[in-house]
PDB file of C-alpha atoms in Angstrom:
ATOM      1  CA  UNK A   1      77.852 -76.978-122.526  1.00 70.00           C
ATOM      2  CA  UNK A   2      79.901 -77.032-125.580  1.00 85.00           C
ATOM      3  CA  UNK A   3      81.001 -73.320-125.105  1.00 92.00           C
ATOM      4  CA  UNK A   4      85.227 -73.697-123.991  1.00 95.00           C
ATOM      5  CA  UNK A   5      84.715 -69.827-122.316  1.00 95.00           C
ATOM      6  CA  UNK A   6      81.617 -71.051-120.445  1.00 96.00           C
ATOM      7  CA  UNK A   7      83.917 -73.913-119.249  1.00 96.00           C
ATOM      8  CA  UNK A   8      86.777 -71.597-118.869  1.00 97.00           C
ATOM      9  CA  UNK A   9      85.414 -69.289-116.531  1.00 97.00           C
ATOM     10  CA  UNK A  10      83.407 -72.057-114.766  1.00 97.00           C
ATOM     11  CA  UNK A  11      85.857 -73.958-114.166  1.00 97.00           C
ATOM     12  CA  UNK A  12      89.293 -72.195-114.355  1.00 97.00           C
ATOM     13  CA  UNK A  13      88.471 -68.616-113.763  1.00 97.00           C
ATOM     14  CA  UNK A  14      86.311 -68.376-110.774  1.00 97.00           C
ATOM     15  CA  UNK A  15      88.079 -71.122-109.007  1.00 97.00           C
ATOM     16  CA  UNK A  16      91.589 -69.295-109.533  1.00 97.00           C
ATOM     17  CA  UNK A  17      90.103 -66.314-108.418  1.00 96.00           C
ATOM     18  CA  UNK A  18      88.872 -67.987-105.223  1.00 97.00           C
ATOM     19  CA  UNK A  19      91.740 -69.530-104.682  1.00 97.00           C
ATOM     20  CA  UNK A  20      93.855 -65.698-104.866  1.00 97.00           C
ATOM     21  CA  UNK A  21      91.444 -64.497-102.532  1.00 96.00           C
ATOM     22  CA  UNK A  22      91.981 -66.703 -99.916  1.00 97.00           C
ATOM     23  CA  UNK A  23      95.610 -66.075-100.435  1.00 97.00           C
ATOM     24  CA  UNK A  24      94.824 -62.473 -99.959  1.00 97.00           C
ATOM     25  CA  UNK A  25      93.099 -62.790 -97.004  1.00 96.00           C
ATOM     26  CA  UNK A  26      96.451 -65.017 -95.246  1.00 96.00           C
ATOM     27  CA  UNK A  27      98.470 -62.236 -96.461  1.00 96.00           C
ATOM     28  CA  UNK A  28      96.591 -60.001 -95.084  1.00 95.00           C
ATOM     29  CA  UNK A  29      96.560 -62.275 -91.598  1.00 94.00           C
ATOM     30  CA  UNK A  30     100.238 -62.951 -91.729  1.00 95.00           C
ATOM     31  CA  UNK A  31     100.860 -59.359 -92.111  1.00 94.00           C
ATOM     32  CA  UNK A  32      99.052 -58.227 -88.856  1.00 94.00           C
ATOM     33  CA  UNK A  33      96.065 -56.069 -90.782  1.00 94.00           C
ATOM     34  CA  UNK A  34      94.191 -56.184 -87.584  1.00 91.00           C
ATOM     35  CA  UNK A  35      96.937 -54.272 -85.559  1.00 92.00           C
ATOM     36  CA  UNK A  36      98.635 -52.318 -88.207  1.00 94.00           C
ATOM     37  CA  UNK A  37      96.125 -50.630 -90.656  1.00 94.00           C
ATOM     38  CA  UNK A  38      93.224 -52.065 -89.116  1.00 92.00           C
ATOM     39  CA  UNK A  39      89.639 -51.734 -89.824  1.00 95.00           C
ATOM     40  CA  UNK A  40      89.985 -48.860 -92.645  1.00 96.00           C
ATOM     41  CA  UNK A  41      91.454 -51.495 -94.902  1.00 96.00           C
ATOM     42  CA  UNK A  42      89.590 -54.718 -94.230  1.00 96.00           C
ATOM     43  CA  UNK A  43      86.491 -52.241 -95.014  1.00 97.00           C
ATOM     44  CA  UNK A  44      88.201 -51.379 -98.250  1.00 97.00           C
ATOM     45  CA  UNK A  45      88.198 -54.970 -99.129  1.00 96.00           C
ATOM     46  CA  UNK A  46      84.964 -55.647 -97.830  1.00 97.00           C
ATOM     47  CA  UNK A  47      84.177 -52.919-100.696  1.00 97.00           C
ATOM     48  CA  UNK A  48      86.449 -54.711-103.601  1.00 97.00           C
ATOM     49  CA  UNK A  49      84.211 -57.674-102.524  1.00 96.00           C
ATOM     50  CA  UNK A  50      80.826 -56.195-103.801  1.00 97.00           C
ATOM     51  CA  UNK A  51      81.895 -54.705-106.352  1.00 98.00           C
ATOM     52  CA  UNK A  52      83.632 -57.657-107.812  1.00 96.00           C
ATOM     53  CA  UNK A  53      80.891 -60.370-106.181  1.00 96.00           C
ATOM     54  CA  UNK A  54      77.738 -58.069-108.182  1.00 98.00           C
ATOM     55  CA  UNK A  55      78.661 -58.278-111.771  1.00 98.00           C
ATOM     56  CA  UNK A  56      80.113 -62.235-110.666  1.00 97.00           C
ATOM     57  CA  UNK A  57      75.888 -62.550-109.350  1.00 97.00           C
ATOM     58  CA  UNK A  58      75.020 -60.969-111.726  1.00 98.00           C
ATOM     59  CA  UNK A  59      76.368 -63.130-114.845  1.00 98.00           C
ATOM     60  CA  UNK A  60      75.515 -66.098-112.622  1.00 98.00           C
ATOM     61  CA  UNK A  61      71.834 -65.540-112.400  1.00 98.00           C
ATOM     62  CA  UNK A  62      70.573 -63.022-115.360  1.00 98.00           C
ATOM     63  CA  UNK A  63      70.686 -63.039-118.985  1.00 98.00           C
ATOM     64  CA  UNK A  64      73.629 -61.811-120.052  1.00 98.00           C
ATOM     65  CA  UNK A  65      73.117 -58.421-122.033  1.00 98.00           C
ATOM     66  CA  UNK A  66      73.932 -54.799-122.347  1.00 98.00           C
ATOM     67  CA  UNK A  67      72.775 -54.032-118.778  1.00 98.00           C
ATOM     68  CA  UNK A  68      75.007 -56.885-117.134  1.00 98.00           C
ATOM     69  CA  UNK A  69      78.140 -56.343-119.535  1.00 98.00           C
ATOM     70  CA  UNK A  70      77.350 -51.968-118.631  1.00 98.00           C
ATOM     71  CA  UNK A  71      77.255 -52.485-115.126  1.00 98.00           C
ATOM     72  CA  UNK A  72      80.074 -55.249-114.942  1.00 98.00           C
ATOM     73  CA  UNK A  73      82.321 -52.444-116.677  1.00 98.00           C
ATOM     74  CA  UNK A  74      81.355 -49.954-114.488  1.00 98.00           C
ATOM     75  CA  UNK A  75      82.119 -51.884-111.205  1.00 98.00           C
ATOM     76  CA  UNK A  76      85.871 -53.160-112.998  1.00 98.00           C
ATOM     77  CA  UNK A  77      86.912 -50.080-113.548  1.00 98.00           C
ATOM     78  CA  UNK A  78      85.659 -48.899-110.144  1.00 98.00           C
ATOM     79  CA  UNK A  79      87.660 -51.912-108.458  1.00 98.00           C
ATOM     80  CA  UNK A  80      90.261 -51.100-109.991  1.00 97.00           C
ATOM     81  CA  UNK A  81      90.606 -47.879-108.911  1.00 98.00           C
ATOM     82  CA  UNK A  82      89.542 -48.930-105.062  1.00 98.00           C
ATOM     83  CA  UNK A  83      92.495 -51.242-105.326  1.00 97.00           C
ATOM     84  CA  UNK A  84      94.748 -48.016-105.830  1.00 97.00           C
ATOM     85  CA  UNK A  85      92.945 -46.865-103.019  1.00 98.00           C
ATOM     86  CA  UNK A  86      93.568 -50.011-100.942  1.00 97.00           C
ATOM     87  CA  UNK A  87      97.172 -49.914-101.719  1.00 96.00           C
ATOM     88  CA  UNK A  88      97.880 -46.265-101.580  1.00 96.00           C
ATOM     89  CA  UNK A  89      96.499 -46.602 -97.611  1.00 97.00           C
ATOM     90  CA  UNK A  90      98.280 -50.334 -97.008  1.00 96.00           C
ATOM     91  CA  UNK A  91     101.553 -49.674 -97.850  1.00 96.00           C
ATOM     92  CA  UNK A  92     101.197 -46.547 -95.323  1.00 96.00           C
ATOM     93  CA  UNK A  93     100.388 -48.859 -92.716  1.00 95.00           C
ATOM     94  CA  UNK A  94     102.129 -52.212 -93.401  1.00 95.00           C
ATOM     95  CA  UNK A  95     104.399 -54.141 -95.421  1.00 94.00           C
ATOM     96  CA  UNK A  96     102.870 -54.643 -98.603  1.00 96.00           C
ATOM     97  CA  UNK A  97     105.345 -58.528 -99.228  1.00 95.00           C
ATOM     98  CA  UNK A  98     106.361 -59.728-102.970  1.00 96.00           C
ATOM     99  CA  UNK A  99     103.962 -62.598-102.275  1.00 97.00           C
ATOM    100  CA  UNK A 100     100.999 -60.497-101.651  1.00 97.00           C
ATOM    101  CA  UNK A 101     101.691 -57.909-104.370  1.00 96.00           C
ATOM    102  CA  UNK A 102     101.450 -60.803-106.800  1.00 97.00           C
ATOM    103  CA  UNK A 103      98.383 -61.683-105.554  1.00 97.00           C
ATOM    104  CA  UNK A 104      96.997 -58.416-105.980  1.00 96.00           C
ATOM    105  CA  UNK A 105      97.878 -58.439-109.707  1.00 96.00           C
ATOM    106  CA  UNK A 106      95.713 -61.635-109.659  1.00 96.00           C
ATOM    107  CA  UNK A 107      93.002 -60.166-107.805  1.00 96.00           C
ATOM    108  CA  UNK A 108      93.380 -57.489-110.250  1.00 94.00           C
ATOM    109  CA  UNK A 109      93.444 -59.470-114.300  1.00 96.00           C
ATOM    110  CA  UNK A 110      91.166 -61.797-113.135  1.00 97.00           C
ATOM    111  CA  UNK A 111      87.663 -60.035-113.270  1.00 96.00           C
ATOM    112  CA  UNK A 112      89.221 -58.149-116.154  1.00 97.00           C
ATOM    113  CA  UNK A 113      89.864 -61.691-117.720  1.00 97.00           C
ATOM    114  CA  UNK A 114      86.246 -62.898-116.751  1.00 98.00           C
ATOM    115  CA  UNK A 115      84.945 -59.701-117.996  1.00 98.00           C
ATOM    116  CA  UNK A 116      86.788 -60.125-121.380  1.00 98.00           C
ATOM    117  CA  UNK A 117      85.201 -63.196-121.739  1.00 98.00           C
ATOM    118  CA  UNK A 118      82.196 -62.441-120.553  1.00 98.00           C
ATOM    119  CA  UNK A 119      81.890 -59.912-123.776  1.00 98.00           C
ATOM    120  CA  UNK A 120      83.557 -62.365-126.240  1.00 97.00           C
ATOM    121  CA  UNK A 121      80.328 -64.684-125.380  1.00 97.00           C
ATOM    122  CA  UNK A 122      77.949 -61.934-126.390  1.00 98.00           C
ATOM    123  CA  UNK A 123      79.454 -59.780-128.047  1.00 98.00           C
ATOM    124  CA  UNK A 124      76.822 -58.226-129.753  1.00 98.00           C
ATOM    125  CA  UNK A 125      75.590 -57.057-126.177  1.00 98.00           C
ATOM    126  CA  UNK A 126      78.278 -55.375-126.202  1.00 98.00           C
ATOM    127  CA  UNK A 127      78.429 -53.482-128.956  1.00 98.00           C
ATOM    128  CA  UNK A 128      75.118 -52.452-129.006  1.00 98.00           C
ATOM    129  CA  UNK A 129      76.145 -50.429-125.980  1.00 98.00           C
ATOM    130  CA  UNK A 130      77.872 -48.243-128.568  1.00 97.00           C
ATOM    131  CA  UNK A 131      75.413 -48.143-131.483  1.00 97.00           C
ATOM    132  CA  UNK A 132      76.733 -51.256-133.313  1.00 98.00           C
ATOM    133  CA  UNK A 133      75.684 -54.903-134.613  1.00 97.00           C
ATOM    134  CA  UNK A 134      72.714 -55.873-135.270  1.00 96.00           C
ATOM    135  CA  UNK A 135      70.120 -55.449-132.289  1.00 97.00           C
ATOM    136  CA  UNK A 136      69.601 -52.821-130.065  1.00 97.00           C
ATOM    137  CA  UNK A 137      71.141 -52.397-126.583  1.00 98.00           C
ATOM    138  CA  UNK A 138      68.994 -54.319-123.999  1.00 98.00           C
ATOM    139  CA  UNK A 139      68.532 -53.214-120.332  1.00 98.00           C
ATOM    140  CA  UNK A 140      65.969 -55.900-119.384  1.00 97.00           C
ATOM    141  CA  UNK A 141      67.008 -57.486-116.091  1.00 98.00           C
ATOM    142  CA  UNK A 142      66.016 -60.971-116.631  1.00 97.00           C
ATOM    143  CA  UNK A 143      66.811 -64.773-115.145  1.00 98.00           C
ATOM    144  CA  UNK A 144      68.911 -66.711-117.365  1.00 97.00           C
ATOM    145  CA  UNK A 145      66.581 -68.755-120.061  1.00 96.00           C
ATOM    146  CA  UNK A 146      68.763 -71.826-119.452  1.00 95.00           C
ATOM    147  CA  UNK A 147      70.198 -71.673-116.431  1.00 97.00           C
ATOM    148  CA  UNK A 148      74.168 -73.013-114.869  1.00 97.00           C
ATOM    149  CA  UNK A 149      73.148 -75.774-112.515  1.00 97.00           C
ATOM    150  CA  UNK A 150      71.653 -75.109-109.027  1.00 97.00           C
ATOM    151  CA  UNK A 151      74.509 -77.133-107.973  1.00 98.00           C
ATOM    152  CA  UNK A 152      77.306 -74.768-109.649  1.00 98.00           C
ATOM    153  CA  UNK A 153      75.453 -71.708-108.063  1.00 98.00           C
ATOM    154  CA  UNK A 154      74.803 -73.222-104.856  1.00 98.00           C
ATOM    155  CA  UNK A 155      78.430 -74.547-104.696  1.00 98.00           C
ATOM    156  CA  UNK A 156      79.869 -70.919-105.654  1.00 98.00           C
ATOM    157  CA  UNK A 157      77.759 -68.750-103.605  1.00 97.00           C
ATOM    158  CA  UNK A 158      79.022 -70.846-100.780  1.00 97.00           C
ATOM    159  CA  UNK A 159      82.422 -71.079-101.610  1.00 97.00           C
ATOM    160  CA  UNK A 160      82.231 -66.660-102.024  1.00 97.00           C
ATOM    161  CA  UNK A 161      80.322 -66.866 -98.208  1.00 96.00           C
ATOM    162  CA  UNK A 162      82.269 -69.300 -96.825  1.00 96.00           C
ATOM    163  CA  UNK A 163      86.082 -68.622 -98.096  1.00 94.00           C
ATOM    164  CA  UNK A 164      85.722 -64.771 -99.403  1.00 94.00           C
ATOM    165  CA  UNK A 165      83.137 -62.665 -97.850  1.00 96.00           C
ATOM    166  CA  UNK A 166      83.099 -64.863 -93.614  1.00 96.00           C
ATOM    167  CA  UNK A 167      86.949 -64.783 -93.546  1.00 96.00           C
ATOM    168  CA  UNK A 168      87.429 -60.693 -94.909  1.00 94.00           C
ATOM    169  CA  UNK A 169      84.470 -59.994 -92.249  1.00 96.00           C
ATOM    170  CA  UNK A 170      86.956 -61.594 -89.816  1.00 95.00           C
ATOM    171  CA  UNK A 171      89.345 -59.716 -90.655  1.00 95.00           C
ATOM    172  CA  UNK A 172      87.197 -56.499 -90.011  1.00 96.00           C
ATOM    173  CA  UNK A 173      85.954 -57.689 -86.815  1.00 95.00           C
ATOM    174  CA  UNK A 174      89.905 -58.589 -85.969  1.00 94.00           C
ATOM    175  CA  UNK A 175      90.639 -54.769 -87.127  1.00 93.00           C
ATOM    176  CA  UNK A 176      87.891 -53.515 -85.022  1.00 94.00           C
ATOM    177  CA  UNK A 177      88.441 -55.878 -81.947  1.00 92.00           C
ATOM    178  CA  UNK A 178      92.327 -54.364 -81.920  1.00 86.00           C
ATOM    179  CA  UNK A 179      91.278 -51.037 -82.352  1.00 78.00           C
ATOM    180  CA  UNK A 180      88.916 -51.774 -78.889  1.00 77.00           C
ATOM    181  CA  UNK A 181      92.024 -53.024 -77.031  1.00 75.00           C
ATOM    182  CA  UNK A 182      94.071 -50.202 -78.304  1.00 73.00           C
ATOM    183  CA  UNK A 183      91.540 -46.963 -76.595  1.00 72.00           C
ATOM    184  CA  UNK A 184      91.485 -49.412 -73.569  1.00 68.00           C
ATOM    185  CA  UNK A 185      95.377 -50.080 -73.131  1.00 59.00           C
TER     186      UNK A 185
END
């Protein structure tokens, strides 16, 4: 592993992304998301998790080519649109404080930074999307020839599950529970 961009992606970008995600969850919990904006906002958060999780998983497991880059770019823009929807909805239902707003800036820019680094590492596949360069655009889905270490993949996937997906699922469950209690009460 002599490529500094790979080291930055693996040991800086992904960990800081995870930290920002769990801090965002704590901000939601502190603002009583389950009793204010409720399950709808939590569903939006799970949607955004998928929008960044799919490209992350693909970059970790598959050879990065024009297909992976195109999917990553598309889902980045979809994630940005969903983030605008999320905040537009949230601010009508609850207070979104300065710490949470700052965390949101991380959660928007970290995927962009990751995407830029991935594109930089695989520039010929990126420009091939636009018909430039020495290689044709490659849209085959193939496992990495030189995979990342198994321990790293397992660690990243377990952390994503335990510290990102499960907390947002718990947030959704609290919102559904509060909604049902409000109907009964």
